[in-house]
Short mmCIF file of C-alpha atoms and ligand atoms in Angstrom, two decimals:
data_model
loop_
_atom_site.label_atom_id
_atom_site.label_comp_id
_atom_site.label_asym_id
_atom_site.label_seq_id
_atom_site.Cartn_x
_atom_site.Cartn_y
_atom_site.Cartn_z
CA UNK M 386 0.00 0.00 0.00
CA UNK M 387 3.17 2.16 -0.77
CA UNK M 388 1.14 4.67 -3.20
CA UNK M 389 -1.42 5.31 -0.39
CA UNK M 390 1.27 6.18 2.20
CA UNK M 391 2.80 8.49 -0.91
CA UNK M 392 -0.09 10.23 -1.11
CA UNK M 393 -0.63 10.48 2.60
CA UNK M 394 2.92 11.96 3.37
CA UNK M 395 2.58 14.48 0.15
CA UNK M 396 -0.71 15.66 1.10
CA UNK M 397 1.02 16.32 5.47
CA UNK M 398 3.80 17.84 3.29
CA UNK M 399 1.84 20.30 1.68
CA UNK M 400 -0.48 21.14 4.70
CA UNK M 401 2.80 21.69 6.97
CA UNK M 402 3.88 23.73 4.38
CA UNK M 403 1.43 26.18 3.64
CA UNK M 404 0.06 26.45 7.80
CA UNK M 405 -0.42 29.88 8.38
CA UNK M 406 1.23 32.08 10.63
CA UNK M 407 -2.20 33.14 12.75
CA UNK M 408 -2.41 32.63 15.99
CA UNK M 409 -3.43 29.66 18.08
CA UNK M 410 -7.17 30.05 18.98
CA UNK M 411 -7.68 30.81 22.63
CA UNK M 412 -8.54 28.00 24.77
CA UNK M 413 -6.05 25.44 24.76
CA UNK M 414 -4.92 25.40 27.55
CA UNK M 415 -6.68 24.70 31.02
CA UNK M 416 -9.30 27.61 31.95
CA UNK M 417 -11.02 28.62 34.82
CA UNK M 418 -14.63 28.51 35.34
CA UNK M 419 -16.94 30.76 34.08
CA UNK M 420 -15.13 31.91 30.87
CA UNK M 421 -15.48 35.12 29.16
CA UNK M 422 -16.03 34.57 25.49
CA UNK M 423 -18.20 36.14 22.29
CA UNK M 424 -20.74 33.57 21.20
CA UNK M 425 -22.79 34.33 17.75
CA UNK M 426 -25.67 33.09 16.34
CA UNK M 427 -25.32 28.94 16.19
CA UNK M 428 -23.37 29.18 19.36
CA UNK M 429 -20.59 30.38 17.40
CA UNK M 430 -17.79 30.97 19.95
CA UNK M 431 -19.44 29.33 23.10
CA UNK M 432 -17.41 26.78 25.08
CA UNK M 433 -19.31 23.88 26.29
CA UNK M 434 -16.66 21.48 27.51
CA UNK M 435 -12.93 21.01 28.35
CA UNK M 436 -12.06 18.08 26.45
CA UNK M 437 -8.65 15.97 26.02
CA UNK M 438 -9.91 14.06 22.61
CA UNK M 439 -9.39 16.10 19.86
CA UNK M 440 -8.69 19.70 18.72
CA UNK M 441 -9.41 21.56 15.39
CA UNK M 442 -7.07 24.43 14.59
CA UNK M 443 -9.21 25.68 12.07
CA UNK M 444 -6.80 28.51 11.43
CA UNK M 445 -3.53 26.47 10.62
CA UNK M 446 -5.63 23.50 9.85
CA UNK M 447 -5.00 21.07 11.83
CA UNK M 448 -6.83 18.22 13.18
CA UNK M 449 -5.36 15.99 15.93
CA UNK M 450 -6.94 13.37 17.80
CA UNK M 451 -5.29 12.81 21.38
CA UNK M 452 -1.89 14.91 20.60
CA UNK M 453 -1.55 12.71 17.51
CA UNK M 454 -1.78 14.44 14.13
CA UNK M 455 -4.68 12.73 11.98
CA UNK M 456 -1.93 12.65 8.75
CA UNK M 457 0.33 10.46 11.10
CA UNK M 458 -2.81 8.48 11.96
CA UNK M 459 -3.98 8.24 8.47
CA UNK M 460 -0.02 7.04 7.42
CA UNK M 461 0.31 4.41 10.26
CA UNK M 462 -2.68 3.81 12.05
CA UNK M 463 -5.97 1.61 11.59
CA UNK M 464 -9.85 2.64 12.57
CA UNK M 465 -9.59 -0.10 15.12
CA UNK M 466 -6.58 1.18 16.71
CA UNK M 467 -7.69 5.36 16.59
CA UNK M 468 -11.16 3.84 17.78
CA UNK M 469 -8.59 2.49 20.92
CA UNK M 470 -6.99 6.04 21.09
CA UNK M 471 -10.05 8.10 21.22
CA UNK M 472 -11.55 6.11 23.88
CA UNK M 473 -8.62 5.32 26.01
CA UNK M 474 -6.22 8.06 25.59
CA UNK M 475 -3.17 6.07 24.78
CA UNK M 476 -2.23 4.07 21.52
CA UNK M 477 -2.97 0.51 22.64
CA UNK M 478 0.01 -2.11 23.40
CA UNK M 479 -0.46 -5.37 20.83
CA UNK M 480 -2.20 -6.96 23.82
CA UNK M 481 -4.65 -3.68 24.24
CA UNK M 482 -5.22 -4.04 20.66
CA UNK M 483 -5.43 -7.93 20.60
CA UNK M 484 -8.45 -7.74 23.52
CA UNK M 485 -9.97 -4.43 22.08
CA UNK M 486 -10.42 -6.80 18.41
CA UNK M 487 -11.71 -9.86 20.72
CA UNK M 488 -14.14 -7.95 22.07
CA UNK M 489 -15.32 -5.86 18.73
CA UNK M 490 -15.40 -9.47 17.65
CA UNK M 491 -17.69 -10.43 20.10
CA UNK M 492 -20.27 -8.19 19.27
CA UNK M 493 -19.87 -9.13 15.14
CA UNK M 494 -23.65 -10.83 14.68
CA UNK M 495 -26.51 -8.37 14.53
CA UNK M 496 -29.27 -10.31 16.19
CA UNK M 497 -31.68 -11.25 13.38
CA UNK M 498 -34.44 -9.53 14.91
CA UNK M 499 -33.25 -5.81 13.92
CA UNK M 500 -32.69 -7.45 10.48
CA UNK M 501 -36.52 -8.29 11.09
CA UNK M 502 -37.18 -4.12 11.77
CA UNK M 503 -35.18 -2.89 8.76
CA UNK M 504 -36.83 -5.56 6.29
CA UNK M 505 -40.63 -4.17 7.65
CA UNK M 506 -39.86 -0.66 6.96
CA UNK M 507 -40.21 0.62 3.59
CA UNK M 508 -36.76 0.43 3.30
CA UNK M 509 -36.36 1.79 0.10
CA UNK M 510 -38.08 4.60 0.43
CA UNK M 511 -36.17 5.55 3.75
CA UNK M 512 -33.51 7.61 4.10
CA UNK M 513 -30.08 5.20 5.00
CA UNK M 514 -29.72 7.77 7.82
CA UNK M 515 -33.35 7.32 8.89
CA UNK M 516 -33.09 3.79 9.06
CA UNK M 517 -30.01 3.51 10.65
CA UNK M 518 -31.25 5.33 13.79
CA UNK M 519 -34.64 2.99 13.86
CA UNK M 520 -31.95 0.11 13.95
CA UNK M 521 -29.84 1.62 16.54
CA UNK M 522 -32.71 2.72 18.71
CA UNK M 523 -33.95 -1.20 18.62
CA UNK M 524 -30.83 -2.36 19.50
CA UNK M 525 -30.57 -0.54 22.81
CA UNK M 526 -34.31 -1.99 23.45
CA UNK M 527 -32.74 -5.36 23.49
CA UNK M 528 -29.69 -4.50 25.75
CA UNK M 529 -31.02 -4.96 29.35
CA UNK M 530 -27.93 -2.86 30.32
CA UNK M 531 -29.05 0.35 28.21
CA UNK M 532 -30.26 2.08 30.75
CA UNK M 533 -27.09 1.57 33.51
CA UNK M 534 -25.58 5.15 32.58
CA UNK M 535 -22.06 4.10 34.21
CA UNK M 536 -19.12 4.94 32.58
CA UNK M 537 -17.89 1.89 32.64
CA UNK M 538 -21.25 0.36 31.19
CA UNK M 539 -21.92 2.93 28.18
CA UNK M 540 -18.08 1.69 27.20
CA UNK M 541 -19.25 -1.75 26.43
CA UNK M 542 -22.26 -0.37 24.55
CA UNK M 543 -20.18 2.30 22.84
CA UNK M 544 -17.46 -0.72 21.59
CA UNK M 545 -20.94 -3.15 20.47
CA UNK M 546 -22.05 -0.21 18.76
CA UNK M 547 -18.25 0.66 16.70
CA UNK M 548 -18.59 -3.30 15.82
CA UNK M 549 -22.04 -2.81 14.71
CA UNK M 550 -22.72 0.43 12.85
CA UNK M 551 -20.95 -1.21 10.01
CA UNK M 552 -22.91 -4.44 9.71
CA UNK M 553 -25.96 -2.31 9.73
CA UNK M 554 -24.67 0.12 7.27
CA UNK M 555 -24.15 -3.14 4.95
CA UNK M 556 -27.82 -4.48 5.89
CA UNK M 557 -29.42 -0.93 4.97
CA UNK M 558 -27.45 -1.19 1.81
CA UNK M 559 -28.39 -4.71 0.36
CA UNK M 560 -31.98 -4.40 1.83
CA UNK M 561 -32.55 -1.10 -0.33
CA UNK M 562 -32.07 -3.36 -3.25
CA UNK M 563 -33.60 -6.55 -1.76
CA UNK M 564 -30.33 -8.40 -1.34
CA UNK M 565 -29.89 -10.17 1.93
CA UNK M 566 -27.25 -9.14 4.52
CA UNK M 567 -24.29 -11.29 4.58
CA UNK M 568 -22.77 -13.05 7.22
CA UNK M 569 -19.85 -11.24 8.68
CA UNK M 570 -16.26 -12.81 8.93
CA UNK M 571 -14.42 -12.77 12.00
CA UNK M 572 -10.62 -12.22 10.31
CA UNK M 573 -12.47 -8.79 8.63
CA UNK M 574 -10.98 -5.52 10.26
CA UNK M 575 -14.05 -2.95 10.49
CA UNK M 576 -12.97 -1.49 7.04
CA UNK M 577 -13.66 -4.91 5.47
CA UNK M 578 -16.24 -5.42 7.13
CA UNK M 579 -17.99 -2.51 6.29
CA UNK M 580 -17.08 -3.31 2.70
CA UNK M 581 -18.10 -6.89 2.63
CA UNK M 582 -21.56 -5.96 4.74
CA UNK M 583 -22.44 -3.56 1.65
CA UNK M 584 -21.02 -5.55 -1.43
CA UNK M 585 -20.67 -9.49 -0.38
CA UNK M 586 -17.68 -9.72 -1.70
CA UNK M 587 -14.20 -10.35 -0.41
CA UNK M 588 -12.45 -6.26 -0.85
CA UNK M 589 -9.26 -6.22 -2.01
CA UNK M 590 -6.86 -4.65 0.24
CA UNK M 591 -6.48 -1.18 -1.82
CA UNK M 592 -9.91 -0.45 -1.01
CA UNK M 593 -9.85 -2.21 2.16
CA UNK M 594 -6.82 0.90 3.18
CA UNK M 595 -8.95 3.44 1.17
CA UNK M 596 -12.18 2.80 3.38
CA UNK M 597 -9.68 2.11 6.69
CA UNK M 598 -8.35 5.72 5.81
CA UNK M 599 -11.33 7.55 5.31
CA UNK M 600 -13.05 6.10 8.46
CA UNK M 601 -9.64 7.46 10.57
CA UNK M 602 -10.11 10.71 8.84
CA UNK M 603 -14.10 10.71 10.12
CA UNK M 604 -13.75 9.46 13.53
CA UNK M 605 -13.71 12.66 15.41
CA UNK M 606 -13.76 16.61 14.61
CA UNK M 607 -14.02 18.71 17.73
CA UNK M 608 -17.69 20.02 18.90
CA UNK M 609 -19.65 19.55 15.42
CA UNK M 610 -23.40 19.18 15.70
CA UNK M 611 -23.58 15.64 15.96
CA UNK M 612 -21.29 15.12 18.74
CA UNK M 613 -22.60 17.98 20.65
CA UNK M 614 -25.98 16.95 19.88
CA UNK M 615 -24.74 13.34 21.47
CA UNK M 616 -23.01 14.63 24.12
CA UNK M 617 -26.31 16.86 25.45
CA UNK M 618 -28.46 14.11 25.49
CA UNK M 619 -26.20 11.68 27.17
CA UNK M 620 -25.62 14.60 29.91
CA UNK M 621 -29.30 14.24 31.31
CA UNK M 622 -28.30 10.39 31.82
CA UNK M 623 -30.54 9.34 29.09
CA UNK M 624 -28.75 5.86 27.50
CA UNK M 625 -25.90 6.10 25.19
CA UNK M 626 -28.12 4.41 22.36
CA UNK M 627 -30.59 7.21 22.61
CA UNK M 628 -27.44 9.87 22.46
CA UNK M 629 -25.74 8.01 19.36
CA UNK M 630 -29.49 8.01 17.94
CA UNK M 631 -30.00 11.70 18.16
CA UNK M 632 -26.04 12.12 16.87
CA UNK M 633 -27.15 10.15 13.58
CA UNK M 634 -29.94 12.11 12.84
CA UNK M 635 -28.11 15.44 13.29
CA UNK M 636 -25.12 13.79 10.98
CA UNK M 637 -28.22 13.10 8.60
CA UNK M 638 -28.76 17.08 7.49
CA UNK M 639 -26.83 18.38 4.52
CA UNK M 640 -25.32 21.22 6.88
CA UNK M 641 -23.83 18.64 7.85
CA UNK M 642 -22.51 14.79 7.38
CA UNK M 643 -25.40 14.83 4.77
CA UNK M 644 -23.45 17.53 2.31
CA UNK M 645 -20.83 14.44 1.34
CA UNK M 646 -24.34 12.72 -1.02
CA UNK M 647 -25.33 15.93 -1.71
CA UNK M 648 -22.19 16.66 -3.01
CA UNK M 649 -22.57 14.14 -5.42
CA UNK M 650 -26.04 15.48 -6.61
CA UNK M 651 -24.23 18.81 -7.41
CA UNK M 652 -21.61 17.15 -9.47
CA UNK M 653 -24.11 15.32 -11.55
CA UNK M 654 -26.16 18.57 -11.86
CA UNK M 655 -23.45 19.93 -12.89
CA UNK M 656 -22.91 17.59 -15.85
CA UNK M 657 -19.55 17.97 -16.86
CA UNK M 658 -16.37 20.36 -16.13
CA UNK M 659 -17.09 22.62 -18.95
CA UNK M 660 -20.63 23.75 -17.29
CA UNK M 661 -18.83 24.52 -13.66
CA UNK M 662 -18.40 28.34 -14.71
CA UNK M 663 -21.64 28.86 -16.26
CA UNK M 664 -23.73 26.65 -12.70
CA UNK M 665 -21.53 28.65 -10.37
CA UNK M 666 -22.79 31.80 -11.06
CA UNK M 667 -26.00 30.69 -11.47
CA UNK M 668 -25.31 29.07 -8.06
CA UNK M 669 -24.44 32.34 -6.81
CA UNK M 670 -27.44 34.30 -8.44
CA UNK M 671 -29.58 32.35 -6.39
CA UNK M 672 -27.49 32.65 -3.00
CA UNK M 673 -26.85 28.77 -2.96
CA UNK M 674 -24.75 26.93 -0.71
CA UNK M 675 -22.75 24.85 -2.75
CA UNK M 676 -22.13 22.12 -0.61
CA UNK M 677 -19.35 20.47 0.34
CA UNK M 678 -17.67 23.88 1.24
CA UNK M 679 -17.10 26.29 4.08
CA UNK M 680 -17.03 25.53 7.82
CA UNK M 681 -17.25 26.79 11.09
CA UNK M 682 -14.16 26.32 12.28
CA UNK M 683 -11.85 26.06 9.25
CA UNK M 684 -10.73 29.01 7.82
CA UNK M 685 -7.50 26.92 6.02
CA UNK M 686 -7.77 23.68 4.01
CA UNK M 687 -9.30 20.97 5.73
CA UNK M 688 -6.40 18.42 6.25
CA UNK M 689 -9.12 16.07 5.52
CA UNK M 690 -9.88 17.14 2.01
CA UNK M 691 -5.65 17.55 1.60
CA UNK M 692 -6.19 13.21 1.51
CA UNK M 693 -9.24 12.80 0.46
CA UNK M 694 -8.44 14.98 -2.68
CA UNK M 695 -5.64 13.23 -4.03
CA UNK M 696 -7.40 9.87 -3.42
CA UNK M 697 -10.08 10.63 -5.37
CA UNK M 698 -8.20 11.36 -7.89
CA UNK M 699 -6.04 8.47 -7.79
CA UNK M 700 -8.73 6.23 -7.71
CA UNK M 701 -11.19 8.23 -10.55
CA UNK M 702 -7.99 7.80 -12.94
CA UNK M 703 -8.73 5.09 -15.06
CA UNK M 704 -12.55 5.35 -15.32
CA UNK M 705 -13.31 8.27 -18.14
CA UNK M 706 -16.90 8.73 -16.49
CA UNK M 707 -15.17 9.13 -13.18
CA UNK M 708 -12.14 11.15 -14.38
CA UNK M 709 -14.85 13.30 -15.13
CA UNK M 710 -16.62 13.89 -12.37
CA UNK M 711 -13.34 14.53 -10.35
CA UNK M 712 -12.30 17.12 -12.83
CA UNK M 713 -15.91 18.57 -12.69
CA UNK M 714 -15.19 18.47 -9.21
CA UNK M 715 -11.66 20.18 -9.57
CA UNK M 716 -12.85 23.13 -11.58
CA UNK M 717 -15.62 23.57 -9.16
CA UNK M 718 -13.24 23.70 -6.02
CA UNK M 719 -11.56 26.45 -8.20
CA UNK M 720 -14.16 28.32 -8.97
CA UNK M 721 -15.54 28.10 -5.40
CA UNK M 722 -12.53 28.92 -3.57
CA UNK M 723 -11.30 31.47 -6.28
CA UNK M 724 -15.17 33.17 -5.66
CA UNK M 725 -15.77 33.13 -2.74
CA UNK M 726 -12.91 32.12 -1.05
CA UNK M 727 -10.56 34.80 -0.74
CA UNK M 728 -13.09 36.75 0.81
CA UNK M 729 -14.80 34.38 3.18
CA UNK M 730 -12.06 31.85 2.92
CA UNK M 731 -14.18 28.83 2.00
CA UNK M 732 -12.04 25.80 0.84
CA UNK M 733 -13.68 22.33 0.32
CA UNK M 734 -13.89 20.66 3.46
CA UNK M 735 -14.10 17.12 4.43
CA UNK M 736 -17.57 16.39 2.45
CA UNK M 737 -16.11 17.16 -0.94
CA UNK M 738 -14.12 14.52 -1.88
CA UNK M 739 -15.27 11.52 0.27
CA UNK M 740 -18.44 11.36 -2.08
CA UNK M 741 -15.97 10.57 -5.32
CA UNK M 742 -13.52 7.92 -3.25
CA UNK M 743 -17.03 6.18 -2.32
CA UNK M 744 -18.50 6.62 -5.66
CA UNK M 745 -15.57 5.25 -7.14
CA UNK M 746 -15.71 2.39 -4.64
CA UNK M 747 -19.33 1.39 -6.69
CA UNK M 748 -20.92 2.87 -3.14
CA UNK M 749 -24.28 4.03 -3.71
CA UNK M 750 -24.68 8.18 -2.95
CA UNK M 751 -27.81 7.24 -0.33
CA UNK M 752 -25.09 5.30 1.37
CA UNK M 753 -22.07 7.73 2.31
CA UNK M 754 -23.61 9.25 5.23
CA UNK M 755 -24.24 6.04 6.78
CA UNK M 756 -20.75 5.57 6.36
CA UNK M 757 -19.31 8.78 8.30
CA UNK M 758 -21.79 7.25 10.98
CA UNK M 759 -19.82 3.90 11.21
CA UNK M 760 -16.29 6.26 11.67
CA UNK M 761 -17.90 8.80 13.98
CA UNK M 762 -19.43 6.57 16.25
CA UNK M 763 -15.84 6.79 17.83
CA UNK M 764 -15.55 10.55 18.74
CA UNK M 765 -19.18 10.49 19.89
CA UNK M 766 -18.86 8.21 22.13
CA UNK M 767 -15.48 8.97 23.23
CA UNK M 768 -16.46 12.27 24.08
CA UNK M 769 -19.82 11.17 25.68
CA UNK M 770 -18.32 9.24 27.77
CA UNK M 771 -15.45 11.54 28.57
CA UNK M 772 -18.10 14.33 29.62
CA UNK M 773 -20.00 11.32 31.82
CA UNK M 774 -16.89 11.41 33.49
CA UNK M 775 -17.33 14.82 35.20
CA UNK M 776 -21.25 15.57 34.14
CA UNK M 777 -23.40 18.55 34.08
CA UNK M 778 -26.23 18.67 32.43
CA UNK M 779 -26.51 20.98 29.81
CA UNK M 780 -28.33 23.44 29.26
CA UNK M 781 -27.70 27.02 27.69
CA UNK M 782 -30.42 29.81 27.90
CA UNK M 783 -32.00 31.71 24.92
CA UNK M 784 -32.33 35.41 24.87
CA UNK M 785 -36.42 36.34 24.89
CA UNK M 786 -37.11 38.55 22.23
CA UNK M 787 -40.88 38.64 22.52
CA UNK M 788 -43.58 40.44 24.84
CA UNK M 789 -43.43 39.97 28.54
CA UNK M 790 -47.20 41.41 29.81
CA UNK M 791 -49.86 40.75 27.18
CA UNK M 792 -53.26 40.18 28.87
CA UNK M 793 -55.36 37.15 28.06
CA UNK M 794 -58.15 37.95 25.71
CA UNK M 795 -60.78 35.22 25.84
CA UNK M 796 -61.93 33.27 22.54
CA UNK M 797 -64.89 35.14 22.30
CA UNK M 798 -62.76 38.43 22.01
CA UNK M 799 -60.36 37.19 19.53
N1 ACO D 597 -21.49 28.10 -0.23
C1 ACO D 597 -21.72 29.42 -0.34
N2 ACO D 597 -21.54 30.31 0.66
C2 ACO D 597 -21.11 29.82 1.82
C3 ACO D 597 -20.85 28.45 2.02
C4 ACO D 597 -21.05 27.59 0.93
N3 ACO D 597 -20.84 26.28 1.05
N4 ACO D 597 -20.44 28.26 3.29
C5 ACO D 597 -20.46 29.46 3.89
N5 ACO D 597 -20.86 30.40 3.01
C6 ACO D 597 -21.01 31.80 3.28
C7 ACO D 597 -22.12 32.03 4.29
O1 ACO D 597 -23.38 32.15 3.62
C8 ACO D 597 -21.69 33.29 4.96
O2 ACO D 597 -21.99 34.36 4.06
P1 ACO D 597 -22.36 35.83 4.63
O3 ACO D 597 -21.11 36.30 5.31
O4 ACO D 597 -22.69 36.57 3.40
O5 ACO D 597 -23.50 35.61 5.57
C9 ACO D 597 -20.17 33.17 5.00
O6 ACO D 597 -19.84 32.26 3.94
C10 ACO D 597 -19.60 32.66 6.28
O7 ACO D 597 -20.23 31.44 6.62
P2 ACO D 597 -19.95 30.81 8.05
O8 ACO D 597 -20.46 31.71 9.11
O9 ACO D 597 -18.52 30.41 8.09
O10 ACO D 597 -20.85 29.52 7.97
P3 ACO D 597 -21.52 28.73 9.17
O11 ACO D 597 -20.53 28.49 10.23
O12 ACO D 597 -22.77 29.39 9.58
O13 ACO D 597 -21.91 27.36 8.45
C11 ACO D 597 -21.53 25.43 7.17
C12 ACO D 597 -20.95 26.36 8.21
C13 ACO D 597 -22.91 24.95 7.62
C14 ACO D 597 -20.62 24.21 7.02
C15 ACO D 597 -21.63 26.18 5.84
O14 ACO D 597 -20.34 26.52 5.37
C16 ACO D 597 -22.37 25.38 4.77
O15 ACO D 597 -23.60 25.41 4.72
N6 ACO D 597 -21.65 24.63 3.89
C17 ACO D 597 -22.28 23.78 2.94
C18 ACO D 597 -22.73 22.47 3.59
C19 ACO D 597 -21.55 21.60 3.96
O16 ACO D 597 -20.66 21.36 3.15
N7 ACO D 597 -21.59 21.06 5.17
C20 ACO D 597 -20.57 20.13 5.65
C21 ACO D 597 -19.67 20.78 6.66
S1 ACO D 597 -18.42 19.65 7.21
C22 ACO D 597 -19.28 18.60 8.24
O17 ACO D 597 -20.18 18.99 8.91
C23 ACO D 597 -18.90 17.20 8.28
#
């Protein structure tokens, strides 16, 4: 897998060489209690938890998950073993690793009665994303420890549910087109796993590292609506299956996880890269969001997209119907950031380019969001339970804009 560590080390060359000189972002360091910050509109600003998982410099771009820079990760690492990292802290020993396997391995069979639940919904006329929380949510049903809101008990459901995601991710995906799930094998990592739940076939080990990459690169990204959204409910001591419930169906919007399909949509909208000009500022006329660009927190390139780029392309090369949809893609990154992006510095972020690696996979587009789910299952429940350890519930106020003394009229006056 020489060319994908290649393209891995040239893509953490480039980032470390064009990192801006700004400033580090306040707030990485311990604070006291209360802090003074700005927030905006969407909570822009606010500070809702000290964490020791992951930070986002969105200025210099960087994205690290416990001190460890997610190109390194990406070069060296597996999904199982960041999945280890995120939870625990620590890159496991061989015998960490070895037990943290046995016991994703354990939980490798779905029981057959959530197969049962996703067959007797209209399942192709759900959204992936829609489904995928329905199956979730019955899982936890089943689990007579769902509602023991230990640390040390949401762990074991937050390692069931890393093995797990991916087989249902599979199931949703040959159900949609009335295949049967397939048995999963126990020498599969998760990436192959994931593969063989959606396709049935044995992945060869190029795509096997593509899909373990991508799911690294997923795993965790700082306080983005999904975990957030996770981490809230889990902080009234609901269950984590609940919490990862509500985090899938935030992932689900196109603000969000849900831009990497739409992405695709655009692209094919788009037609071919001679029409990218001419839909652009059309795009623009009509105040569109063209998705798959801009972000909160990243005001650089998104190290994700620095990968995620040049694997697309690499893998789009020998297909002319893919080649051009990644050059569509490539003109429209050009004239997005050349557009709009020197003034409100909007570079593709992690959404972008995911879409074409899965497309050129043979991945369905209804499918990719279910598959950020199966990485970011990880960082939600890493930083669930990471906020369990030390909880308050949480609970921010809203500023009252409306009247404060109207009298009652009664229906007969109205
Ligand atoms: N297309 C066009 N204009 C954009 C885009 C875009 N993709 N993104 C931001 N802008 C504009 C905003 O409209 C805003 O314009 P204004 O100053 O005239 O009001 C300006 O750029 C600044 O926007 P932000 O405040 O940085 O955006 P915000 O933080 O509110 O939203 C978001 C971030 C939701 C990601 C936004 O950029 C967007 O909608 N992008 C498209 C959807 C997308 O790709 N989402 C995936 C994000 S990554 C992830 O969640 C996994």
């Amino acid at each position: 897998m020489d060319e994908i560590r290649e393209l891995i080390q040239a893509a953490a060359a480039t980032a470390r060489k064009e990192t801006s000189e700004e400033p580090e972002p306040a707030f990485t360091g311990s604070v006291a209690y209360p802090v003074d910050c700005s927030v905006d509109r969407g909570l822009a600003g606010a500070i809702a938890a000290d964490t020791k998982i992951g930070y986002v410099n969105g200025s210099k771009g960087w994205l690290i998950y416990r001190g460890y820079d997610v190109f390194d990760l990406s070069e060296h690492s597996t999904f199982e073993e960041t999945s280890f990292l995120l939870l625990n802290g620590h890159l496991p020993t061989s015998a960490e690793l070895a037990a943290f396997e046995e016991k994703l391995r354990s939980y490798s069979q779905l029981p057959p009665s959530v197969i049962q639940v996703l067959r007797e919904m209209p399942i192709n006329e759900t959204h992936p994303m829609s489904a995928l929380r329905t199956a979730v949510s019955f899982l936890g049903n089943w689990d007579p420890t769902a509602d023991t809101t230990t640390v040390e008990a949401e762990t074991e459901v937050a390692i069931r549910l890393i093995a797990q995601i991916p087989l249902l991710v599979g199931a949703i995906a040959r159900l949609r087109h009335g295949k049967d799930p397939v048995d999963p094998k126990p020498n599969h990592t998760l990436a192959q796993g994931l593969l063989y739940a959606m396709n049935g076939e044995e992945p060869d080990a190029k795509t096997a590292r593509v899909m373990d990459v991508a799911l690294i690169l997923h795993a965790d990204h700082g306080m983005n609506a999904s975990t957030f959204t996770t981490m809230v409910v889990n902080s009234s001591l609901s269950d984590m299956y609940g919490s990862i419930v509500a985090g899938i169906a935030s992932l689900k919007g196109p603000l969000h996880g849900g831009a990497n399909e739409q992405v695709l949509y655009t692209l094919e909208e788009i037609g071919n890269p001679d029409n990218v000009e001419a839909w652009f500022t059309k795009a623009r006329e009509q105040k569109r969001k063209v998705m798959g660009f801009g972000h909160r927190v990243y005001k650089a390139y998104d190290p994700r997209a620095r990968i995620l780029g040049p694997l697309a392309a690499k893998l789009t090369s020998a297909d002319p119907e893919m080649k051009a949809l990644y050059e569509t893609a490539i003109r429209l990154e050009k004239a997005v950031t050349e557009g709009l992006g020197t003034e409100k510095k909007i570079f593709p972020n992690v959404d972008f380019y995911s879409g074409i690696v899965y497309r050129a996979m043979g991945i369905e587009t209804a499918i990719f969001t279910p598959i950020f789910a199966a990485s970011r299952i990880s960082g939600w429940t890493a930083r669930a339970l990471e906020y369990l350890g030390d909880n308050r519930i949480f609970r921010p106020r809203a500023v009252y804009t409306g009247p404060t003394s109207v009298d009652y009229v009664p229906m007969s006056e109205r």
